Coordinates of C-alpha atoms in Angstrom, one line a residue:
Chain A
M275 CA 85.4 77.8 88.9
P276 CA 87.2 80.6 90.7
L277 CA 85.7 82.2 93.7
G278 CA 83.8 85.4 92.7
E279 CA 84.4 88.7 94.4
F280 CA 81.0 88.7 96.0
E281 CA 81.2 85.1 97.3
L282 CA 84.7 85.9 98.6
I283 CA 83.5 88.9 100.6
E284 CA 80.5 86.9 101.9
S285 CA 82.7 83.9 102.9
Y286 CA 85.7 85.6 104.3
F287 CA 85.1 89.2 105.1
R288 CA 81.8 89.4 106.9
R289 CA 81.5 86.8 109.6
G290 CA 83.7 87.0 112.6
F291 CA 84.4 90.7 112.2
P292 CA 83.2 93.1 115.0
A293 CA 80.5 95.6 114.5
S294 CA 80.9 99.3 115.2
A295 CA 78.3 101.7 116.5
A296 CA 79.7 104.3 114.2
V297 CA 78.9 102.5 111.0
S298 CA 75.8 104.0 109.3
V299 CA 76.1 102.5 105.8
A300 CA 77.6 98.9 106.0
N301 CA 79.8 97.1 103.6
G302 CA 78.2 96.3 100.3
D303 CA 77.1 99.7 98.9
D304 CA 79.1 102.1 96.7
C305 CA 80.3 103.8 99.8
A306 CA 80.4 102.9 103.5
G307 CA 79.0 105.4 105.9
L308 CA 80.2 106.4 109.4
M309 CA 78.5 108.7 112.0
L310 CA 80.9 110.3 114.4
P311 CA 80.2 111.5 117.9
P312 CA 79.1 115.2 117.8
G313 CA 82.1 117.6 117.8
E314 CA 84.6 115.0 116.6
Q315 CA 86.7 115.2 113.5
V316 CA 87.5 112.2 111.2
L317 CA 91.1 111.0 111.5
T318 CA 92.3 108.7 108.7
S319 CA 95.4 107.0 107.5
V320 CA 96.4 104.5 104.9
D321 CA 99.3 101.9 104.7
T322 CA 100.3 99.7 101.9
L323 CA 102.2 96.4 102.4
V324 CA 103.8 94.9 99.4
E325 CA 105.2 91.3 99.3
S326 CA 109.0 91.1 99.5
V327 CA 109.2 94.8 100.4
H328 CA 107.2 95.0 103.6
F329 CA 106.8 91.3 104.3
P330 CA 108.6 88.2 103.0
V331 CA 107.4 85.9 100.3
D332 CA 105.5 83.0 101.9
A333 CA 104.6 85.1 104.9
P334 CA 102.1 83.2 107.1
A335 CA 98.7 84.4 106.0
E336 CA 97.1 84.6 109.5
A337 CA 100.0 86.8 110.8
L338 CA 99.9 88.9 107.6
G339 CA 96.2 89.6 108.2
Y340 CA 96.8 90.6 111.8
R341 CA 99.8 92.7 111.0
S342 CA 98.3 94.6 108.1
L343 CA 95.5 96.1 110.2
M344 CA 97.7 96.8 113.3
V345 CA 100.3 98.6 111.2
A346 CA 97.6 101.0 109.9
A347 CA 95.7 101.3 113.2
S348 CA 99.0 102.4 114.8
D349 CA 98.7 105.7 113.0
L350 CA 95.3 106.2 114.7
A351 CA 97.1 105.4 118.0
A352 CA 99.8 108.0 117.3
C353 CA 97.1 110.7 116.8
G354 CA 95.1 109.7 119.9
A355 CA 92.1 108.7 117.8
T356 CA 89.2 106.5 118.8
P357 CA 89.3 103.7 116.2
H358 CA 86.0 103.0 114.3
A359 CA 86.5 101.2 111.0
F360 CA 88.7 100.2 108.2
T361 CA 88.7 99.3 104.5
L362 CA 90.9 96.7 102.8
C363 CA 92.3 96.6 99.3
L364 CA 93.6 93.1 98.7
T365 CA 95.6 92.5 95.5
A366 CA 96.6 88.8 95.0
P367 CA 97.8 86.8 92.0
E368 CA 95.2 84.1 92.9
L369 CA 92.9 83.5 95.8
E370 CA 93.4 80.1 97.5
E371 CA 90.7 79.4 99.9
S372 CA 93.1 78.1 102.6
W373 CA 95.1 81.3 102.4
L374 CA 92.0 83.4 102.5
A375 CA 90.6 81.6 105.5
A376 CA 93.9 82.1 107.5
F377 CA 94.3 85.7 106.3
S378 CA 90.8 86.7 107.2
A379 CA 91.0 85.0 110.6
G380 CA 94.1 87.1 111.4
L381 CA 92.5 90.2 110.2
A382 CA 89.3 89.6 112.1
R383 CA 91.4 89.0 115.3
A384 CA 93.2 92.3 114.8
A385 CA 89.8 94.0 114.1
A386 CA 88.4 92.6 117.4
D387 CA 91.5 93.6 119.3
C388 CA 91.1 97.2 117.9
G389 CA 87.3 97.3 118.0
M390 CA 87.2 98.2 114.3
A391 CA 84.5 97.3 111.7
L392 CA 85.5 96.3 108.2
I393 CA 83.4 98.6 106.1
G394 CA 84.5 98.1 102.5
G395 CA 87.4 97.5 100.2
D396 CA 88.4 96.0 96.9
T397 CA 89.9 92.8 95.6
T398 CA 92.0 92.8 92.5
R399 CA 94.2 90.4 90.7
G400 CA 97.9 91.2 90.7
P401 CA 101.1 90.8 92.7
L402 CA 100.4 90.3 96.4
A403 CA 99.8 93.7 98.2
L404 CA 97.5 94.9 100.9
S405 CA 96.3 98.4 101.5
V406 CA 94.5 99.2 104.7
Q407 CA 92.8 102.5 105.4
V408 CA 91.7 103.2 108.9
L409 CA 89.1 105.6 110.1
G410 CA 88.9 107.0 113.6
S411 CA 87.9 110.2 115.3
A412 CA 88.9 112.6 118.1
P413 CA 87.3 115.7 119.6
V414 CA 88.3 118.8 117.5
G415 CA 91.6 120.1 118.8
S416 CA 92.5 117.1 120.8
A417 CA 94.3 115.0 118.2
L418 CA 98.0 114.3 119.0
L419 CA 100.2 115.8 116.2
R420 CA 103.8 115.8 115.4
G421 CA 104.2 119.6 115.6
G422 CA 103.3 120.2 119.3
A423 CA 106.5 119.7 121.2
A424 CA 108.1 122.6 123.0
A425 CA 111.8 123.0 124.1
G426 CA 112.3 121.4 127.4
D427 CA 109.6 118.7 127.0
D428 CA 110.4 115.1 128.1
I429 CA 110.6 112.4 125.4
Y430 CA 109.1 109.0 126.1
V431 CA 108.7 105.7 124.3
S432 CA 106.2 102.9 125.1
G433 CA 107.1 99.3 125.5
S434 CA 110.5 98.0 124.2
L435 CA 112.3 98.9 121.0
G436 CA 114.2 96.9 118.4
D437 CA 112.5 93.6 118.8
A438 CA 110.8 93.6 115.4
R439 CA 114.0 94.5 113.6
A440 CA 115.9 91.8 115.4
A441 CA 113.2 89.3 114.4
L442 CA 114.1 89.8 110.7
A443 CA 117.1 87.4 111.1
Y444 CA 114.8 84.6 112.2
L445 CA 111.9 85.0 109.8
H446 CA 112.8 81.8 108.0
C447 CA 113.8 79.6 110.9
E448 CA 112.1 76.3 111.0
S449 CA 112.2 76.0 114.8
P450 CA 113.4 79.2 116.4
A451 CA 114.6 79.3 120.0
D452 CA 112.1 80.6 122.6
S453 CA 113.7 84.1 122.8
H454 CA 113.7 84.3 119.0
R455 CA 110.0 83.3 119.0
E456 CA 109.3 86.3 121.3
L457 CA 111.0 88.6 118.7
L458 CA 109.0 87.0 115.9
Q459 CA 105.8 87.5 117.8
R460 CA 106.7 91.3 118.0
Y461 CA 107.3 91.4 114.2
W462 CA 104.2 89.4 113.1
Y463 CA 101.8 90.6 115.8
P464 CA 102.4 94.2 116.6
R465 CA 99.9 95.9 118.9
A466 CA 98.7 99.3 117.9
R467 CA 98.9 101.4 121.1
L468 CA 95.3 102.7 120.7
V469 CA 94.4 102.9 124.4
L470 CA 97.6 104.7 125.2
G471 CA 97.1 107.1 122.4
Q472 CA 93.6 108.1 123.5
A473 CA 94.8 108.3 127.1
L474 CA 97.6 110.7 126.1
R475 CA 95.1 113.3 124.8
G476 CA 95.7 116.4 126.9
I477 CA 98.9 115.0 128.3
A478 CA 101.3 114.5 125.4
S479 CA 102.4 117.6 123.4
A480 CA 103.4 115.6 120.3
A481 CA 103.4 111.9 119.3
I482 CA 104.3 109.5 116.5
D483 CA 104.3 105.8 116.0
L484 CA 107.6 104.0 115.5
S485 CA 107.4 102.4 112.1
D486 CA 110.7 103.5 110.6
G487 CA 112.8 103.5 113.8
L488 CA 113.2 105.8 116.8
A489 CA 115.9 108.0 115.2
A490 CA 114.0 108.6 112.0
D491 CA 110.5 108.9 113.6
L492 CA 111.6 111.2 116.5
T493 CA 113.3 113.4 113.8
H494 CA 109.8 113.9 112.3
I495 CA 108.5 115.2 115.6
L496 CA 111.6 117.5 116.0
Q497 CA 111.3 118.9 112.5
A498 CA 107.5 119.5 112.7
S499 CA 107.9 121.1 116.2
E500 CA 111.0 123.1 115.2
V501 CA 113.0 121.8 118.2
G502 CA 116.0 119.5 118.7
A503 CA 116.6 116.7 121.2
D504 CA 119.1 114.9 123.4
I505 CA 118.4 111.3 124.1
E506 CA 120.5 108.8 126.2
L507 CA 121.4 105.5 124.7
Q508 CA 121.4 103.7 128.0
R509 CA 117.8 104.7 128.7
L510 CA 116.3 103.0 125.7
P511 CA 114.0 100.2 126.8
L512 CA 115.3 96.8 125.6
S513 CA 113.6 93.5 126.1
S514 CA 115.5 90.5 127.5
A515 CA 114.8 88.7 124.2
L516 CA 116.6 91.5 122.3
L517 CA 119.5 91.5 124.7
A518 CA 119.9 87.7 124.3
A519 CA 119.7 87.8 120.5
D520 CA 121.4 90.9 119.4
E521 CA 125.1 91.9 119.7
A522 CA 124.3 95.6 119.3
P523 CA 120.9 95.9 120.8
H524 CA 121.1 99.7 121.4
N525 CA 121.7 100.4 117.7
T526 CA 118.9 98.0 116.8
A527 CA 116.6 99.9 119.2
L528 CA 117.7 103.3 117.7
A529 CA 117.4 102.2 114.0
G530 CA 114.9 99.4 114.0
G531 CA 111.5 100.0 112.7
D532 CA 108.2 98.0 112.8
D533 CA 107.9 98.1 116.6
Y534 CA 104.7 100.2 116.4
E535 CA 105.3 101.6 119.9
L536 CA 104.5 105.3 120.4
C537 CA 107.1 108.0 120.9
F538 CA 105.7 111.1 122.5
T539 CA 106.7 114.3 124.2
A540 CA 105.2 115.9 127.3
A541 CA 105.9 118.8 129.6
P542 CA 107.8 117.8 132.8
S543 CA 104.7 118.7 134.8
Q544 CA 103.0 115.6 133.3
R545 CA 105.5 113.1 134.8
E546 CA 103.1 112.0 137.5
A547 CA 100.2 111.6 135.1
I548 CA 102.4 109.6 132.8
A549 CA 103.7 107.3 135.6
G550 CA 100.0 106.7 136.6
L551 CA 99.1 105.9 133.0
A552 CA 102.0 103.4 132.7
H553 CA 100.8 101.7 135.9
R554 CA 97.1 101.7 134.8
L555 CA 97.9 100.3 131.3
A556 CA 100.6 97.9 132.6
L557 CA 102.8 99.3 129.8
P558 CA 106.3 100.7 130.3
L559 CA 106.5 104.4 129.4
T560 CA 110.2 105.2 129.5
R561 CA 111.6 108.8 129.6
I562 CA 114.6 108.7 127.2
G563 CA 115.6 112.3 126.9
E564 CA 114.3 115.8 126.4
T565 CA 113.8 118.4 123.6
R566 CA 115.8 121.6 123.3
A567 CA 115.5 124.8 121.4
T568 CA 118.4 124.2 119.0
A569 CA 117.7 121.9 116.0
G570 CA 119.1 118.4 115.6
L571 CA 119.0 115.0 117.4
R572 CA 121.9 114.0 119.6
C573 CA 122.3 110.7 121.3
V574 CA 124.8 110.2 124.1
D575 CA 126.2 106.9 125.4
G576 CA 126.9 105.9 129.0
Q577 CA 130.1 107.9 129.0
G578 CA 128.4 111.0 127.8
K579 CA 129.9 110.7 124.4
D580 CA 128.1 111.3 121.1
H581 CA 126.7 108.0 119.7
P582 CA 126.4 107.9 115.9
L583 CA 122.8 107.9 114.6
P584 CA 121.6 105.5 111.9
S585 CA 120.3 107.0 108.7
G586 CA 116.5 106.7 108.5
Y587 CA 114.8 104.2 106.4
R588 CA 114.0 105.5 102.9
H589 CA 111.1 104.0 101.1
F590 CA 112.7 104.7 97.7
Chain B
M1 CA 120.6 109.3 94.6
P2 CA 117.0 108.2 94.3
L3 CA 114.2 110.6 95.3
G4 CA 113.2 110.2 98.9
E5 CA 109.6 109.7 100.0
F6 CA 109.5 113.1 101.6
E7 CA 111.1 115.1 98.7
L8 CA 108.7 113.2 96.4
I9 CA 105.6 114.3 98.3
E10 CA 106.9 117.9 98.5
S11 CA 107.8 118.0 94.8
Y12 CA 104.8 116.2 93.3
F13 CA 101.9 115.9 95.7
R14 CA 101.5 119.3 97.4
R15 CA 101.6 122.1 94.9
G16 CA 98.8 122.4 92.4
F17 CA 96.4 120.4 94.5
P18 CA 93.2 122.2 95.7
A19 CA 92.5 122.9 99.3
S20 CA 89.3 121.8 101.0
A21 CA 87.5 123.7 103.8
A22 CA 86.8 120.3 105.4
V23 CA 90.5 119.5 106.1
S24 CA 91.4 120.0 109.7
V25 CA 94.7 118.1 109.9
A26 CA 96.7 118.4 106.6
N27 CA 98.9 115.9 104.8
G28 CA 102.1 115.2 106.7
D29 CA 101.0 113.9 110.1
D30 CA 100.3 110.3 111.1
C31 CA 96.7 110.9 110.2
A32 CA 94.8 113.5 108.2
G33 CA 91.8 115.1 109.8
L34 CA 88.5 116.2 108.3
M35 CA 85.7 118.2 109.9
L36 CA 82.3 117.5 108.4
P37 CA 79.3 119.9 108.3
P38 CA 77.1 119.2 111.4
G39 CA 74.6 116.4 110.9
E40 CA 76.5 114.8 108.1
Q41 CA 77.9 111.3 107.9
V42 CA 81.3 110.3 106.4
L43 CA 81.0 108.4 103.1
T44 CA 84.1 106.6 102.0
S45 CA 85.2 104.2 99.2
V46 CA 88.4 102.8 97.9
D47 CA 89.5 101.5 94.5
T48 CA 92.7 99.8 93.5
L49 CA 94.0 100.0 89.9
V50 CA 96.7 97.4 89.0
E51 CA 98.9 97.6 85.9
S52 CA 97.9 95.2 83.1
V53 CA 94.6 94.4 85.0
H54 CA 92.9 97.8 85.2
F55 CA 95.1 99.7 82.8
P56 CA 97.6 98.7 80.1
V57 CA 101.4 98.6 80.6
D58 CA 102.8 101.9 79.4
A59 CA 99.6 103.8 80.2
P60 CA 100.1 107.5 79.7
A61 CA 101.0 108.8 83.2
E62 CA 98.9 112.0 83.1
A63 CA 95.7 110.1 82.1
L64 CA 96.4 107.5 84.7
G65 CA 96.6 110.1 87.4
Y66 CA 93.4 111.7 86.2
R67 CA 91.5 108.4 85.9
S68 CA 92.6 106.9 89.2
L69 CA 90.9 109.6 91.2
M70 CA 87.8 109.9 89.0
V71 CA 87.2 106.1 89.2
A72 CA 87.2 106.3 93.0
A73 CA 85.3 109.6 93.2
S74 CA 82.6 108.0 91.1
D75 CA 81.5 105.9 94.1
L76 CA 81.0 109.2 96.0
A77 CA 78.8 110.3 93.1
A78 CA 76.8 107.1 93.2
C79 CA 76.0 107.8 96.9
G80 CA 75.2 111.5 96.4
A81 CA 78.1 112.5 98.6
T82 CA 79.7 115.9 98.7
P83 CA 83.3 115.2 97.9
H84 CA 86.0 116.4 100.3
A85 CA 89.3 114.7 100.2
F86 CA 91.3 111.6 99.1
T87 CA 94.4 109.6 99.9
L88 CA 96.7 107.9 97.4
C89 CA 98.8 104.7 97.8
L90 CA 101.2 104.6 95.0
T91 CA 103.2 101.5 94.5
A92 CA 105.8 101.7 91.7
P93 CA 108.9 99.7 90.7
E94 CA 110.9 102.9 90.4
L95 CA 110.0 106.6 90.4
E96 CA 111.0 108.4 87.3
E97 CA 110.7 112.2 87.7
S98 CA 109.1 112.6 84.3
W99 CA 106.5 110.0 85.0
L100 CA 105.8 111.5 88.4
A101 CA 105.4 115.0 87.0
A102 CA 102.9 113.8 84.5
F103 CA 101.0 111.5 86.9
S104 CA 100.7 114.2 89.5
A105 CA 99.6 116.8 87.0
G106 CA 96.7 114.5 85.9
L107 CA 95.9 113.7 89.5
A108 CA 95.8 117.4 90.4
R109 CA 93.6 118.2 87.5
A110 CA 91.1 115.5 88.6
A111 CA 91.3 116.8 92.2
A112 CA 90.5 120.3 90.9
D113 CA 87.6 119.1 88.8
C114 CA 86.2 117.2 91.8
G115 CA 87.1 119.8 94.4
M116 CA 89.0 117.3 96.6
A117 CA 92.1 117.8 98.7
L118 CA 94.9 115.2 98.8
I119 CA 95.2 114.5 102.5
G120 CA 97.6 111.6 102.8
G121 CA 98.9 108.4 101.4
D122 CA 101.8 106.1 101.0
T123 CA 104.5 105.4 98.5
T124 CA 106.0 101.9 98.3
R125 CA 108.3 100.1 95.9
G126 CA 106.7 97.2 94.0
P127 CA 104.7 96.4 90.8
L128 CA 102.8 99.5 89.6
A129 CA 99.5 99.8 91.4
L130 CA 97.4 102.7 92.7
S131 CA 94.9 102.7 95.5
V132 CA 92.7 105.8 96.0
Q133 CA 90.5 106.2 99.0
V134 CA 87.9 109.0 98.7
L135 CA 86.1 110.7 101.6
G136 CA 82.9 112.7 101.3
S137 CA 79.8 113.3 103.3
A138 CA 76.0 113.7 103.1
P139 CA 73.3 114.6 105.6
V140 CA 72.3 111.5 107.6
G141 CA 69.6 109.6 105.8
S142 CA 70.1 111.3 102.4
A143 CA 72.8 109.0 100.9
L144 CA 71.7 107.2 97.7
L145 CA 72.0 103.5 98.3
R146 CA 71.5 100.4 96.1
G147 CA 68.7 99.1 98.2
G148 CA 66.0 101.8 97.8
A149 CA 64.3 101.0 94.5
A150 CA 60.6 100.0 94.7
A151 CA 58.6 98.1 92.0
G152 CA 57.3 100.4 89.4
D153 CA 60.2 102.9 89.6
D154 CA 61.7 104.3 86.4
I155 CA 65.3 103.4 85.6
Y156 CA 67.7 106.0 84.2
V157 CA 71.3 106.3 83.1
S158 CA 73.3 109.4 82.6
G159 CA 75.4 110.3 79.6
S160 CA 76.1 107.6 77.0
L161 CA 77.1 104.0 77.5
G162 CA 79.8 101.7 76.0
D163 CA 82.3 104.3 74.9
A164 CA 85.0 103.3 77.4
R165 CA 84.7 99.6 76.5
A166 CA 84.8 100.4 72.8
A167 CA 88.0 102.4 73.4
L168 CA 89.9 99.3 74.5
A169 CA 90.4 98.3 70.8
Y170 CA 92.3 101.6 70.2
L171 CA 94.4 101.9 73.3
H172 CA 97.6 101.2 71.4
C173 CA 96.8 103.1 68.2
E174 CA 99.6 105.5 67.2
S175 CA 97.2 107.9 65.4
P176 CA 93.6 107.1 66.1
A177 CA 90.8 108.5 64.0
D178 CA 88.8 111.4 65.5
S179 CA 85.8 109.3 66.5
H180 CA 88.2 106.8 68.2
R181 CA 89.9 109.6 69.9
E182 CA 86.5 110.5 71.5
L183 CA 86.2 107.0 72.8
L184 CA 89.7 107.0 74.2
Q185 CA 88.9 110.3 75.9
R186 CA 86.0 108.6 77.6
Y187 CA 88.3 105.7 78.8
W188 CA 91.2 107.8 80.0
Y189 CA 89.3 110.8 81.3
P190 CA 86.0 109.6 82.9
R191 CA 84.1 112.2 84.8
A192 CA 82.7 111.2 88.2
R193 CA 79.0 112.5 88.1
L194 CA 79.4 114.2 91.5
V195 CA 77.1 117.2 90.8
L196 CA 74.4 114.8 89.4
G197 CA 74.7 112.5 92.5
Q198 CA 74.2 115.3 94.9
A199 CA 71.3 116.7 92.9
L200 CA 69.6 113.3 93.0
R201 CA 69.4 113.3 96.8
G202 CA 65.7 113.2 97.6
I203 CA 64.8 112.4 93.9
A204 CA 66.4 109.0 93.2
S205 CA 65.3 105.9 95.1
A206 CA 68.6 104.0 94.4
A207 CA 71.8 104.6 92.5
I208 CA 75.0 102.9 91.4
D209 CA 77.9 104.0 89.2
L210 CA 78.6 102.0 86.0
S211 CA 82.0 100.5 86.5
D212 CA 81.4 96.8 85.6
G213 CA 78.7 97.4 82.9
L214 CA 75.0 98.3 82.9
A215 CA 73.7 94.7 83.2
A216 CA 76.0 93.8 86.0
D217 CA 75.7 97.0 87.9
L218 CA 71.9 97.4 87.6
T219 CA 71.7 93.8 88.9
H220 CA 73.3 95.0 92.1
I221 CA 70.5 97.6 92.5
L222 CA 67.9 94.9 91.8
Q223 CA 69.3 92.4 94.2
A224 CA 69.8 95.0 97.0
S225 CA 66.3 96.3 96.4
E226 CA 64.7 92.9 96.0
V227 CA 63.0 93.9 92.7
G228 CA 63.4 92.9 89.0
A229 CA 63.5 95.1 85.9
D230 CA 62.6 95.4 82.3
I231 CA 64.8 97.5 80.1
E232 CA 64.6 98.3 76.4
L233 CA 67.7 97.8 74.3
Q234 CA 66.7 100.6 71.8
R235 CA 66.5 103.2 74.6
L236 CA 70.2 102.8 75.7
P237 CA 71.9 106.1 75.0
L238 CA 74.7 105.6 72.5
S239 CA 77.2 108.2 71.3
S240 CA 77.8 108.8 67.6
A241 CA 81.4 107.8 68.2
L242 CA 80.3 104.4 69.5
L243 CA 77.8 103.9 66.6
A244 CA 80.6 104.7 64.1
A245 CA 83.2 102.4 65.7
D246 CA 81.3 99.4 67.0
E247 CA 79.4 96.7 65.1
A248 CA 77.3 95.7 68.1
P249 CA 77.0 99.0 70.0
H250 CA 74.0 98.0 72.1
N251 CA 75.8 94.9 73.4
T252 CA 78.8 97.1 74.2
A253 CA 76.5 99.5 76.0
L254 CA 74.9 96.7 78.0
A255 CA 78.1 94.9 79.0
G256 CA 80.8 97.6 78.8
G257 CA 82.2 98.9 82.1
D258 CA 84.4 101.9 82.8
D259 CA 81.9 104.5 81.7
Y260 CA 81.4 105.8 85.3
E261 CA 78.0 107.1 84.4
L262 CA 75.3 106.8 87.0
C263 CA 72.4 104.4 86.8
F264 CA 69.5 105.3 89.2
T265 CA 65.9 104.6 89.9
A266 CA 63.1 107.1 90.7
A267 CA 59.4 107.1 91.2
P268 CA 57.4 108.1 88.1
S269 CA 56.3 111.2 90.0
Q270 CA 59.9 112.5 89.7
R271 CA 60.0 112.6 85.9
E272 CA 59.6 116.4 85.7
A273 CA 62.3 117.0 88.3
I274 CA 64.7 114.7 86.5
A275 CA 64.0 116.4 83.1
G276 CA 64.7 119.7 84.8
L277 CA 67.9 118.3 86.2
A278 CA 69.1 117.0 82.9
H279 CA 68.5 120.5 81.4
R280 CA 70.2 122.3 84.2
L281 CA 73.3 120.0 84.1
A282 CA 73.3 119.8 80.3
L283 CA 73.7 116.0 80.8
P284 CA 71.3 113.5 79.1
L285 CA 69.4 111.4 81.7
T286 CA 67.7 108.7 79.7
R287 CA 64.8 106.5 81.0
I288 CA 65.7 103.0 79.9
G289 CA 63.1 100.9 81.6
E290 CA 61.3 100.2 84.9
T291 CA 61.5 98.0 87.9
R292 CA 59.0 95.3 88.7
A293 CA 58.1 93.2 91.8
T294 CA 59.3 89.9 90.3
A295 CA 63.1 89.2 90.4
G296 CA 65.4 89.2 87.4
L297 CA 66.6 91.5 84.7
R298 CA 65.0 91.3 81.3
C299 CA 66.1 93.3 78.2
V300 CA 63.9 93.5 75.2
D301 CA 64.9 94.4 71.7
G302 CA 63.1 96.6 69.1
Q303 CA 60.8 93.7 68.2
G304 CA 59.8 93.1 71.9
K305 CA 61.9 90.0 72.0
D306 CA 64.2 88.9 74.8
H307 CA 67.8 90.1 74.2
P308 CA 70.5 87.9 75.8
L309 CA 72.3 89.6 78.7
P310 CA 76.1 89.5 79.0
S311 CA 77.5 87.9 82.1
G312 CA 78.9 90.4 84.5
Y313 CA 82.6 91.1 84.8
R314 CA 84.2 88.9 87.6
H315 CA 87.2 90.3 89.3
F316 CA 88.6 86.8 90.0

């Protein structure tokens, strides 16, 4: 007899998941309820991951569980939100218990890393797809938005870029080299920069998470803020694993999505605060360029010449 | 050239959708923001509809758009929530403009009927599926939950039952009879009982929406409230369209899902208030039985004999 929806939730989506003080109506009713701190607004985002579009067929279930929450939580990070809770819509052709056990273990680990409670969801039969909705909050007026950059702001990125894109070449390796394993770790186990996002409230003027690639995502900030930008190719932070594996690492860093680092802008007066933050979080925050009043994104190479920009990823 | 995600949102998911005073960060940033009235908690729910599981292949796009929001908003109704906003994850193998135009028109009409703003979402390529997350609120402590029924409470249902289930037989009719058309209307254009749900705050002791069928859904209330119930088959409210079309209309009313009416319990002292509410909303609220201290659901027919219960719909 197949596992029923209720047994499934009881067996795999309750135990091992963290609680949240914000949850006022728990999983199991028609709606879940959340109480926010006074004066805070709800911040919410949703991401769908579809098999063979966003992850390969036969993706490891534990990694898929971890990644599906982190990818969605990354949008909370980009807005500087305090994370609270999430819902999961799981569509699967059949539910094997071994797959479910691994998937829910990965999901629970991501939930613990983010401090988010699982407050509801839906399981349906169909082609494998995951939709994760995240709920967080921030004091009214303090959310980081795309449209806040002013001409003359510095542009920063966290961590290193391009690793997740470079990992795509090794997704099906039976026994990848150590440096390739590092790239694969970045692809399967992204870390939503939630602590950074919250720390950037009042410091950053605009922010976005890097899901579609630096060039495409930074362009969203520029368009929303009605400014342009100059960035320097040589300043892009590259990991040694990327340098070892990729023949065109700078292009991969410019175009590659799925890193889930943050890109943000800040007035030059914030340089000291940002350096202090990088130190405190033990996370590189690299200044890669600056915004300007005239529209457009320009990238210059080490010789001061224009470097061609990749076209952004288009979902359709 | 295919329609890009950004053009798609601009063309089909902005214009014609209602605004909401609660929206503090609009569609287009990493997160959407909502400000709730002071002292209210967030209430949220999510529903996924998958082609050929929850709706037939070649479902009319306008109806699908309408139904996908109403089905999700029905969970807000069940909790007595004030509706505010929703997000949409649309997964589709390809995006035809004519399909999108019809789908978004239906969705916008449901959004206007519910008074809900579209605040975000996601479009991905894949087998047709829709995931709708709804966000509402209610004063802390006033949400209607499944677990509040006490022994001796009356059990009510709104509207009529079984129509949507009976419609399944006519989904592919080229020119259905008028009475079948009424049933099809109930299937494709369910109405989330949002006004009723909010009016039942402080009156109902427990509530649920009827998505899986009366017997299955009422059982959720009974289990969460740790009570049993006796209901009378002859009291189930049946439409004339159902009586005309179905040879076993009472069984269809007991077992049939997709009506999205509310089932709720209330102390007998609330009968006058509930009759007044039915009058004010011009919506039948029918008392079909009462809860008791001992567990289990019993249905008796016109001769006072036990009527067999259908087994609840299992998603897997």
